[in-house]
């Protein structure tokens, strides 16, 4: 494959020996198949009736999730075209925070429909052009039907946050958690004119196993999963002046083994005395600048602890770097790397620093900080696995609230927007000439995959639901959708299922872009290194174990 035979019979070698190459229809077909398999693998996770996935990594660690981005990340996909769909979920996660499963499913369906058209002899470029036109129409349609949200009232923020959690393991507690998520986001949001500036990273999530998620709480400050180091130190310091240290409060051991010859007992004493003096000088420096709390990223020597407790200081050691940065932001303090340079102006402030017992562990709470833009959600699920999935679900919900604060427009869910877009695009297609018309229509049909998947996952007949919804939208029922908990086709704007416009627009963009990118490829040149292991028949070689099992024809990679 990597050479051409010239008329003279001399082969011209262009590519390295062992390089494999597939071109034209073959390349397109294999790429599309691979991407479809990936999309297929997340389908059953969509919506509140969707199933969860159990992912086992190479170390045997188990993750249980229904979060599209997490499933895709953990799947360890090898095939390059399939990897592009993994990218879709990443882009979706970064840009909107929710909607990752939908984006992948729609991208997969756009490719399925494209393949049908290619088989009918329509050139991929025509399909790509058609998809581009249809995507524009889709975006215009959702913009048009989106409902404005009054941010003074929190009801829609809560509904959208709850909807994003409805499809997760935490669904039972979605209202309770949505309330916390909205409160947390509003505490850290900054109003700039009529707009909001928000950063989801200002809301921290700490996890501690507890009785149930009902025990989850919002703390107006930062929680460190650390205890106060010494029993003689105060467990509660009000009006805390906090020193943030990235320096050890101990005598640093040199890089070389030092050998000290001691011949007389007095010398040992002098040596120890010197050590004591050095450590005491460190603590004295902290006292001199007025610190009554010390949060140290490194270790704190026993002797230092002793001196500090005598001065009534509280201290935490080995704090995480990320926590230190948050603390600096929240308390207005500076992280000091050299104790000699510390000044009173480097200290941060918090109204209260307190050690509290949570479950079996002790945690340190830093509340009422100078800058209130740091809040913590303390998750108390019944197991570490539950806590991890809760953290992921809270992340989605925080993003949804952020999206709404930045663009206060909302859509009802249950595939109502997709059905409406589908109707508008189908009508639009009729105004176009032959081949493009087919591509635009294919896009309209692909959007219906959401209705089909939501219905399938809820055990409903997708064909019945789809035809009912099509005819309702034809009659002008913009918000007709499928409410999967009741299993009824209904006006979704009368339910509590709402999603931000931002998420939907991003789904359309990321799904269409990925499909177009895969369709554009007609030549796959793979170096020998990329060759995948021999393929067992029948698709996925097990989640997490890699996607070695692509269907036949993928051997070129
Ligand atoms: N009660 C409901 N009835 C019908 N549809 C619902 C209901 N609740 C949520 N949905 C729909 O479920 C879809 C979201 O499902 P899900 O959260 O599993 O996937 P996603 O948001 O696309 O991806 P992910 O959350 O994994 O990033 C949305 O289309 C939403 O409208
Ligand atoms: Mg979701």
Coordinates of C-alpha atoms and ligand atoms in Angstrom, one line a residue:
X1 CA 0.0 0.0 0.0
X2 CA 2.8 2.3 0.7
X3 CA 4.3 2.2 -2.7
X4 CA 3.4 2.9 -6.3
X5 CA 4.7 0.9 -9.3
X6 CA 6.0 3.3 -12.0
X7 CA 5.8 2.4 -15.7
X8 CA 9.4 1.3 -15.6
X9 CA 8.6 -1.3 -13.0
X10 CA 10.5 0.6 -10.2
X11 CA 8.4 0.9 -7.0
X12 CA 8.3 4.4 -5.5
X13 CA 8.2 4.2 -1.8
X14 CA 6.5 7.0 -0.1
X15 CA 5.5 5.7 3.3
X16 CA 7.4 3.6 5.7
X17 CA 7.4 -0.1 5.5
X18 CA 4.5 -1.6 7.5
X19 CA 2.3 1.5 7.2
X20 CA -1.3 0.7 6.5
X21 CA -3.5 2.9 4.5
X22 CA -7.2 2.8 3.7
X23 CA -8.9 5.2 1.4
X24 CA -12.2 6.4 0.0
X25 CA -15.4 4.5 0.9
X26 CA -13.4 1.9 2.9
X27 CA -11.9 4.6 5.2
X28 CA -15.2 6.3 5.6
X29 CA -17.0 3.1 6.4
X30 CA -14.6 2.0 9.0
X31 CA -14.5 5.4 10.7
X32 CA -18.2 5.7 10.8
X33 CA -18.6 2.2 12.2
X34 CA -16.1 2.8 14.9
X35 CA -17.8 6.1 15.9
X36 CA -21.2 4.4 15.8
X37 CA -20.1 1.7 18.3
X38 CA -19.0 4.4 20.7
X39 CA -22.2 6.2 20.4
X40 CA -24.1 3.0 20.9
X41 CA -22.3 2.2 24.1
X42 CA -23.6 5.3 25.9
X43 CA -27.2 5.2 24.5
X44 CA -28.6 3.2 27.4
X45 CA -27.3 5.8 29.9
X46 CA -29.5 8.7 28.6
X47 CA -32.2 10.2 30.6
X48 CA -33.7 9.5 34.1
X49 CA -34.6 6.0 33.1
X50 CA -31.2 5.3 31.7
X51 CA -28.9 2.7 33.2
X52 CA -25.6 3.2 34.9
X53 CA -22.3 1.8 33.7
X54 CA -19.8 0.0 35.8
X55 CA -16.3 0.8 34.5
X56 CA -13.3 -1.2 35.7
X57 CA -9.9 0.2 35.0
X58 CA -6.5 -1.6 34.7
X59 CA -6.0 -1.5 38.4
X60 CA -9.4 -3.1 39.0
X61 CA -10.8 0.2 40.4
X62 CA -14.6 0.3 39.9
X63 CA -16.5 3.5 38.9
X64 CA -20.3 3.5 38.7
X65 CA -21.7 6.3 36.6
X66 CA -24.2 7.4 34.0
X67 CA -22.2 10.6 33.2
X68 CA -21.4 10.5 29.5
X69 CA -18.1 12.4 29.8
X70 CA -16.9 9.9 32.5
X71 CA -17.9 6.8 30.6
X72 CA -16.1 8.1 27.5
X73 CA -13.0 9.1 29.5
X74 CA -12.7 5.7 31.2
X75 CA -13.4 3.7 28.0
X76 CA -9.8 3.9 26.8
X77 CA -10.8 3.9 23.2
X78 CA -8.0 3.0 20.7
X79 CA -9.5 3.7 17.4
X80 CA -8.8 7.2 16.1
X81 CA -12.2 7.9 14.7
X82 CA -13.8 6.6 17.9
X83 CA -11.4 8.9 19.8
X84 CA -13.0 11.8 18.0
X85 CA -16.3 11.0 19.7
X86 CA -14.5 10.9 23.0
X87 CA -13.3 14.4 22.2
X88 CA -17.0 15.4 21.6
X89 CA -17.9 14.5 25.1
X90 CA -14.8 16.4 26.4
X91 CA -15.6 19.5 24.5
X92 CA -19.2 19.3 25.6
X93 CA -18.1 18.9 29.2
X94 CA -15.7 21.8 29.1
X95 CA -18.0 24.2 27.3
X96 CA -21.4 23.4 28.9
X97 CA -20.8 20.8 31.6
X98 CA -23.9 18.8 30.8
X99 CA -25.3 17.1 27.7
X100 CA -22.3 14.9 27.0
X101 CA -24.4 11.7 26.4
X102 CA -26.8 13.5 24.1
X103 CA -23.9 15.0 22.1
X104 CA -22.3 11.7 21.5
X105 CA -25.6 10.0 20.6
X106 CA -26.5 12.7 18.1
X107 CA -23.1 12.6 16.6
X108 CA -23.4 8.8 16.1
X109 CA -26.8 9.2 14.6
X110 CA -25.7 11.9 12.2
X111 CA -23.0 9.5 11.0
X112 CA -25.4 6.6 10.6
X113 CA -27.7 8.8 8.5
X114 CA -24.7 10.0 6.5
X115 CA -23.6 6.5 5.8
X116 CA -27.0 5.7 4.3
X117 CA -26.7 8.6 2.0
X118 CA -23.2 7.7 1.0
X119 CA -24.5 4.3 0.0
X120 CA -27.1 6.0 -2.1
X121 CA -24.2 7.7 -4.0
X122 CA -24.3 11.1 -2.4
X123 CA -20.9 12.6 -1.9
X124 CA -19.7 13.3 1.6
X125 CA -19.1 17.0 0.7
X126 CA -22.8 17.4 -0.2
X127 CA -23.7 15.8 3.2
X128 CA -21.4 18.1 5.1
X129 CA -22.8 21.2 3.4
X130 CA -26.3 20.0 4.1
X131 CA -25.5 19.3 7.8
X132 CA -24.0 22.8 8.1
X133 CA -27.2 24.4 6.8
X134 CA -29.4 22.2 9.0
X135 CA -27.3 23.0 12.1
X136 CA -27.8 26.7 11.5
X137 CA -31.5 26.2 11.2
X138 CA -31.5 24.1 14.4
X139 CA -29.6 26.8 16.3
X140 CA -32.0 29.5 15.1
X141 CA -34.9 27.4 16.2
X142 CA -33.8 26.8 19.8
X143 CA -32.9 30.4 20.1
X144 CA -36.4 31.3 19.0
X145 CA -38.3 28.9 21.3
X146 CA -36.1 29.4 24.4
X147 CA -37.9 30.9 27.3
X148 CA -36.4 33.8 29.3
X149 CA -35.5 33.1 32.9
X150 CA -36.0 35.7 35.6
X151 CA -32.9 35.3 37.7
X152 CA -34.4 37.1 40.6
X153 CA -36.5 34.0 41.2
X154 CA -34.6 30.9 41.7
X155 CA -37.3 28.4 40.6
X156 CA -35.9 27.8 37.1
X157 CA -32.4 27.6 38.3
X158 CA -33.4 24.9 40.8
X159 CA -35.5 23.0 38.2
X160 CA -32.6 23.0 35.7
X161 CA -30.2 21.8 38.4
X162 CA -32.6 19.1 39.4
X163 CA -33.2 18.0 35.8
X164 CA -29.4 17.5 35.3
X165 CA -29.3 15.3 38.4
X166 CA -32.6 13.4 37.5
X167 CA -30.6 11.1 35.3
X168 CA -28.0 10.2 37.9
X169 CA -27.7 7.9 40.8
X170 CA -28.5 10.8 43.1
X171 CA -31.9 11.4 41.5
X172 CA -33.7 10.6 44.8
X173 CA -32.1 13.6 46.4
X174 CA -32.2 15.9 43.3
X175 CA -34.3 18.6 44.8
X176 CA -32.4 18.7 48.0
X177 CA -29.1 18.9 46.2
X178 CA -30.4 21.4 43.6
X179 CA -31.2 23.7 46.4
X180 CA -27.7 23.6 47.8
X181 CA -26.1 23.9 44.3
X182 CA -28.2 27.0 43.5
X183 CA -27.4 28.6 46.8
X184 CA -23.7 27.9 46.4
X185 CA -23.5 29.3 42.9
X186 CA -25.4 32.5 43.9
X187 CA -22.9 33.0 46.7
X188 CA -19.9 32.9 44.4
X189 CA -21.5 34.7 41.4
X190 CA -20.4 38.2 40.8
X191 CA -22.8 40.7 39.1
X192 CA -21.3 42.8 36.4
X193 CA -24.0 45.2 35.2
X194 CA -26.8 43.0 34.1
X195 CA -24.4 40.0 33.5
X196 CA -23.0 37.5 35.9
X197 CA -19.5 36.3 36.2
X198 CA -19.2 32.9 37.7
X199 CA -16.6 30.2 38.1
X200 CA -17.7 26.7 39.1
X201 CA -14.2 26.2 40.6
X202 CA -15.2 28.7 43.4
X203 CA -17.5 26.0 44.7
X204 CA -15.5 23.2 46.2
X205 CA -16.8 19.7 46.8
X206 CA -15.5 17.8 49.8
X207 CA -16.6 14.2 50.5
X208 CA -17.0 12.3 53.7
X209 CA -18.9 9.0 54.0
X210 CA -22.1 9.6 56.0
X211 CA -25.6 8.2 56.6
X212 CA -27.2 9.6 53.5
X213 CA -27.0 12.4 50.9
X214 CA -29.6 14.2 53.1
X215 CA -26.6 15.0 55.3
X216 CA -24.9 17.0 52.5
X217 CA -24.5 20.6 53.5
X218 CA -23.3 24.0 52.2
X219 CA -20.5 25.6 54.1
X220 CA -19.8 29.3 53.6
X221 CA -16.0 28.8 53.5
X222 CA -13.5 26.1 53.0
X223 CA -13.3 22.7 54.6
X224 CA -9.9 20.9 54.9
X225 CA -9.9 17.2 55.3
X226 CA -7.2 17.6 58.0
X227 CA -7.2 17.9 61.8
X228 CA -5.5 20.5 64.1
X229 CA -2.1 18.9 64.6
X230 CA -1.6 19.1 68.3
X231 CA -4.0 18.2 71.1
X232 CA -2.9 21.2 73.1
X233 CA -3.9 23.6 70.4
X234 CA -7.3 25.4 70.4
X235 CA -9.9 23.7 68.4
X236 CA -11.7 26.9 67.7
X237 CA -10.2 30.3 66.8
X238 CA -12.4 33.3 66.2
X239 CA -11.1 36.2 64.2
X240 CA -8.4 34.0 62.8
X241 CA -5.3 35.6 61.3
X242 CA -4.0 32.9 59.1
X243 CA -0.5 32.3 57.9
X244 CA -0.3 30.2 54.8
X245 CA 3.0 28.5 54.6
X246 CA 4.7 26.6 51.8
X247 CA 7.7 26.0 54.0
X248 CA 8.4 23.3 56.5
X249 CA 8.3 24.1 60.2
X250 CA 11.1 21.7 60.9
X251 CA 14.8 21.5 60.5
X252 CA 15.4 20.5 56.9
X253 CA 17.5 17.5 56.5
X254 CA 20.4 18.3 54.1
X255 CA 20.8 16.7 50.8
X256 CA 24.0 15.0 52.0
X257 CA 24.4 12.7 55.0
X258 CA 26.2 14.8 57.5
X259 CA 28.3 13.1 60.1
X260 CA 28.8 14.9 63.4
X261 CA 31.4 13.6 65.8
X262 CA 30.3 14.1 69.3
X263 CA 32.8 13.4 71.9
X264 CA 31.3 14.9 75.0
X265 CA 27.8 14.9 76.4
X266 CA 27.7 18.6 76.5
X267 CA 28.0 18.7 72.8
X268 CA 24.8 16.7 72.3
X269 CA 23.0 19.1 74.5
X270 CA 24.4 22.1 72.6
X271 CA 23.4 20.5 69.4
X272 CA 19.8 19.9 70.5
X273 CA 19.7 23.3 72.0
X274 CA 20.6 24.8 68.7
X275 CA 17.8 22.9 67.0
X276 CA 15.4 24.1 69.6
X277 CA 16.5 27.7 69.2
X278 CA 16.1 27.5 65.4
X279 CA 12.6 26.1 65.7
X280 CA 11.6 28.5 68.4
X281 CA 12.8 31.3 66.1
X282 CA 10.5 30.1 63.4
X283 CA 7.4 30.1 65.7
X284 CA 8.4 33.4 67.1
X285 CA 8.3 34.9 63.6
X286 CA 4.8 33.7 63.2
X287 CA 3.8 35.1 66.6
X288 CA 5.5 38.5 65.8
X289 CA 3.4 39.0 62.7
X290 CA 0.3 38.2 64.7
X291 CA -0.7 34.8 63.2
X292 CA -3.0 32.7 65.4
X293 CA -3.7 30.0 62.8
X294 CA -1.1 28.3 60.6
X295 CA -1.9 26.3 57.6
X296 CA 1.2 24.6 56.3
X297 CA 1.7 22.7 53.1
X298 CA 4.6 20.9 54.5
X299 CA 5.4 19.2 57.8
X300 CA 5.4 20.7 61.3
X301 CA 7.9 19.4 63.8
X302 CA 6.8 18.1 67.2
X303 CA 8.7 20.8 68.9
X304 CA 7.2 23.4 66.7
X305 CA 3.8 22.1 67.5
X306 CA 4.6 22.3 71.2
X307 CA 5.8 25.9 70.9
X308 CA 2.8 26.9 68.9
X309 CA 0.3 25.3 71.2
X310 CA 1.9 27.2 74.1
X311 CA 1.3 30.4 72.2
X312 CA -2.4 29.4 71.7
X313 CA -2.0 29.0 67.9
X314 CA -3.9 26.3 65.9
X315 CA -2.1 24.6 63.0
X316 CA -2.8 22.3 60.2
X317 CA 0.0 20.5 58.3
X318 CA 0.4 18.9 54.9
X319 CA -2.5 20.8 53.3
X320 CA -3.0 20.1 49.6
X321 CA -1.6 22.6 47.2
X322 CA -5.0 23.2 45.6
X323 CA -6.4 23.9 49.1
X324 CA -3.7 26.4 49.8
X325 CA -4.5 28.3 46.6
X326 CA -8.2 28.4 47.5
X327 CA -7.4 29.5 51.0
X328 CA -5.2 32.3 49.6
X329 CA -8.0 33.5 47.4
X330 CA -10.7 33.2 50.1
X331 CA -8.8 34.6 53.1
X332 CA -6.9 37.3 51.2
X333 CA -3.6 35.8 52.4
X334 CA -0.4 35.2 50.6
X335 CA 1.3 31.8 50.5
X336 CA 4.7 32.4 52.0
X337 CA 7.6 30.1 50.9
X338 CA 10.3 31.6 53.0
X339 CA 9.5 32.2 56.7
X340 CA 12.1 34.9 56.9
X341 CA 10.0 37.1 54.6
X342 CA 6.7 36.8 56.3
X343 CA 4.9 40.0 57.1
X344 CA 1.6 40.9 58.8
X345 CA 0.2 41.8 55.4
X346 CA 0.7 38.2 54.2
X347 CA -1.9 36.9 56.7
X348 CA -5.4 35.9 55.6
X349 CA -8.5 36.5 57.6
X350 CA -11.5 34.3 58.5
X351 CA -14.1 34.9 61.2
X352 CA -13.8 31.3 62.4
X353 CA -11.4 28.4 62.1
X354 CA -12.7 25.3 63.8
X355 CA -12.0 21.6 63.9
X356 CA -15.2 19.5 63.8
X357 CA -15.7 15.8 64.0
X358 CA -17.4 14.5 60.8
X359 CA -18.2 10.8 60.9
X360 CA -15.0 9.2 62.3
X361 CA -12.7 11.9 61.1
X362 CA -11.8 15.4 62.1
X363 CA -12.0 18.2 59.6
X364 CA -11.0 21.9 59.8
X365 CA -13.6 24.5 58.8
X366 CA -12.6 27.9 57.7
X367 CA -15.7 30.1 57.7
X368 CA -16.5 33.7 57.2
X369 CA -13.5 34.4 55.1
X370 CA -12.5 37.9 53.9
X371 CA -13.7 37.0 50.4
X372 CA -17.0 35.1 50.6
X373 CA -16.4 33.8 47.1
X374 CA -15.3 30.4 48.4
X375 CA -18.0 27.9 49.4
X376 CA -17.8 24.2 50.0
X377 CA -20.4 21.5 49.5
X378 CA -19.7 18.7 52.0
X379 CA -21.1 15.6 50.4
X380 CA -22.2 12.8 52.8
X381 CA -23.1 9.8 50.7
X382 CA -23.2 6.4 52.2
X383 CA -20.1 5.1 50.4
X384 CA -17.1 6.5 48.6
X385 CA -18.4 5.3 45.3
X386 CA -21.7 7.1 45.9
X387 CA -19.7 10.2 46.9
X388 CA -17.7 10.2 43.7
X389 CA -20.8 9.9 41.5
X390 CA -22.5 12.6 43.6
X391 CA -19.5 14.9 43.0
X392 CA -19.8 14.3 39.2
X393 CA -23.5 15.0 39.3
X394 CA -23.0 18.1 41.4
X395 CA -20.5 19.3 38.8
X396 CA -23.1 18.9 36.1
X397 CA -25.6 20.8 38.1
X398 CA -23.2 23.6 39.0
X399 CA -22.4 24.0 35.3
X400 CA -26.1 24.1 34.4
X401 CA -26.7 26.9 36.9
X402 CA -23.6 28.8 35.7
X403 CA -24.9 28.4 32.1
X404 CA -28.2 29.9 33.1
X405 CA -26.6 32.8 35.0
X406 CA -24.5 33.6 31.9
X407 CA -27.3 33.1 29.4
X408 CA -30.7 33.2 31.2
X409 CA -32.6 31.2 28.6
X410 CA -34.2 27.8 29.1
X411 CA -35.8 25.0 27.2
X412 CA -38.2 22.3 28.4
X413 CA -36.7 18.8 28.0
X414 CA -38.0 15.4 27.1
X415 CA -36.8 15.8 23.5
X416 CA -39.4 18.6 22.9
X417 CA -36.7 20.9 21.4
X418 CA -35.3 18.2 19.2
X419 CA -38.7 17.4 17.8
X420 CA -39.4 21.1 17.2
X421 CA -36.0 21.5 15.5
X422 CA -36.6 18.4 13.4
X423 CA -40.0 19.7 12.2
X424 CA -38.5 23.1 11.2
X425 CA -35.6 21.6 9.5
X426 CA -37.7 19.1 7.5
X427 CA -39.8 22.0 6.3
X428 CA -36.7 24.0 5.4
X429 CA -35.3 21.0 3.4
X430 CA -38.2 21.2 1.0
X431 CA -37.0 24.6 -0.1
X432 CA -33.6 23.1 -1.2
X433 CA -32.5 21.3 -4.4
X434 CA -32.3 17.5 -4.6
X435 CA -29.2 16.1 -3.0
X436 CA -28.8 18.8 -0.3
X437 CA -32.4 18.3 0.6
X438 CA -31.7 14.7 1.4
X439 CA -28.8 15.7 3.7
X440 CA -30.8 18.3 5.5
X441 CA -33.6 15.9 6.0
X442 CA -31.2 13.3 7.3
X443 CA -30.1 15.8 9.9
X444 CA -33.8 16.4 10.9
X445 CA -34.2 12.6 11.3
X446 CA -31.0 12.2 13.3
X447 CA -32.3 14.6 15.9
X448 CA -35.2 12.3 16.6
X449 CA -32.7 9.8 18.0
X450 CA -33.2 11.6 21.4
X451 CA -36.9 10.8 21.4
X452 CA -36.2 7.2 20.4
X453 CA -33.5 6.7 23.0
X454 CA -35.4 8.3 25.9
X455 CA -38.4 6.1 25.0
X456 CA -36.4 3.0 24.6
X457 CA -34.7 3.5 27.9
X458 CA -38.0 4.0 29.6
X459 CA -39.4 0.8 28.1
X460 CA -41.8 2.6 25.9
X461 CA -42.5 1.9 22.2
X462 CA -40.3 4.4 20.4
X463 CA -42.3 4.3 17.2
X464 CA -45.6 5.2 18.9
X465 CA -44.0 8.0 20.8
X466 CA -42.2 9.3 17.8
X467 CA -45.3 9.4 15.5
X468 CA -47.4 11.0 18.3
X469 CA -44.7 13.7 18.8
X470 CA -44.3 14.3 15.1
X471 CA -48.0 14.9 14.7
X472 CA -48.3 17.1 17.8
X473 CA -45.4 19.3 16.6
X474 CA -47.0 19.5 13.2
X475 CA -50.1 20.9 14.9
X476 CA -48.0 23.6 16.6
X477 CA -47.4 22.0 20.0
X478 CA -43.9 23.4 20.4
X479 CA -43.3 21.8 23.8
X480 CA -44.7 18.4 23.2
X481 CA -42.2 15.8 24.5
X482 CA -42.0 12.6 26.3
X483 CA -42.1 12.7 30.1
X484 CA -40.4 9.4 30.9
X485 CA -41.2 9.1 34.6
X486 CA -44.9 9.0 33.8
X487 CA -44.4 7.6 30.4
X488 CA -46.7 10.2 28.9
X489 CA -46.4 12.3 25.8
X490 CA -47.2 15.8 27.1
X491 CA -46.5 19.5 27.1
X492 CA -43.0 19.5 28.7
X493 CA -43.2 23.2 29.7
X494 CA -45.8 22.1 32.2
X495 CA -43.4 19.7 33.9
X496 CA -40.3 20.5 35.9
X497 CA -37.9 19.2 33.2
X498 CA -35.8 22.2 32.0
X499 CA -32.4 22.6 30.5
X500 CA -30.3 25.7 29.7
X501 CA -30.3 26.9 26.1
X502 CA -26.5 27.0 26.3
X503 CA -26.3 23.2 26.8
X504 CA -28.5 22.5 23.9
X505 CA -26.7 24.8 21.5
X506 CA -23.4 23.2 22.5
X507 CA -24.8 19.7 21.9
X508 CA -25.7 20.8 18.4
X509 CA -22.3 22.4 17.7
X510 CA -20.2 19.6 19.1
X511 CA -22.2 16.8 17.6
X512 CA -22.3 18.3 14.1
X513 CA -18.7 19.3 14.1
X514 CA -17.5 15.9 15.1
X515 CA -19.7 14.2 12.5
X516 CA -18.5 16.6 9.8
X517 CA -14.9 16.1 10.7
X518 CA -15.2 12.3 10.5
X519 CA -17.1 12.5 7.2
X520 CA -14.3 14.7 5.7
X521 CA -11.7 12.0 6.1
X522 CA -11.2 9.8 3.1
X523 CA -7.7 8.6 3.7
X524 CA -6.4 6.9 6.8
X525 CA -2.7 6.4 7.0
X526 CA -1.6 4.5 10.1
X527 CA 1.9 3.7 11.2
X528 CA 2.5 0.2 12.3
X529 CA 2.5 1.2 15.9
X530 CA -1.2 2.0 15.7
X531 CA -2.2 -1.4 14.6
X532 CA -4.8 -2.6 17.0
X533 CA -4.8 -6.1 18.5
X534 CA -6.7 -8.8 16.7
X535 CA -10.4 -8.3 17.0
X536 CA -12.9 -10.6 18.6
X537 CA -16.2 -10.6 16.8
X538 CA -19.0 -8.5 18.0
X539 CA -17.9 -5.1 19.1
X540 CA -16.7 -3.7 22.4
X541 CA -14.0 -5.6 24.0
X542 CA -15.5 -4.8 27.4
X543 CA -15.6 -1.3 28.9
X544 CA -12.4 0.0 30.4
X545 CA -10.6 -2.9 28.9
X546 CA -10.1 -0.9 25.7
X547 CA -12.0 -0.9 22.5
X548 CA -9.9 -3.6 21.0
X549 CA -13.0 -5.3 19.6
X550 CA -14.0 -3.2 16.7
X551 CA -16.0 -4.9 14.0
X552 CA -14.4 -6.4 11.0
X553 CA -12.6 -4.1 8.7
X554 CA -10.9 -2.1 11.4
X555 CA -7.7 -4.0 11.0
X556 CA -6.0 -1.1 9.3
X557 CA -5.4 0.7 12.5
Ligands
LIG1 N1 -38.5 13.4 33.5 C1 -38.0 13.5 32.2 N2 -38.7 13.1 31.2 C2 -38.1 13.1 29.9 N3 -36.9 13.5 29.7 C3 -36.1 13.8 30.7 C4 -36.6 13.9 32.0 N4 -35.6 14.3 32.8 C5 -34.5 14.5 32.0 N5 -34.8 14.3 30.7 C6 -34.0 14.4 29.5 O1 -32.8 13.6 29.7 C7 -31.8 14.1 28.9 C8 -30.5 14.2 29.7 O2 -30.1 12.9 30.1 P1 -28.7 12.7 30.7 O3 -28.4 13.7 31.7 O4 -28.6 11.3 31.0 O5 -27.7 13.0 29.4 P2 -26.9 14.2 29.0 O6 -27.3 15.4 29.8 O7 -27.0 14.3 27.6 O8 -25.4 13.8 29.4 P3 -24.6 13.8 30.7 O9 -25.5 14.2 31.8 O10 -24.2 12.4 30.9 O11 -23.5 14.8 30.5 C9 -32.3 15.5 28.4 O12 -32.6 15.5 27.1 C10 -33.5 15.8 29.3 O13 -34.5 16.5 28.7
LIG2 MG1 -27.3 15.4 31.9

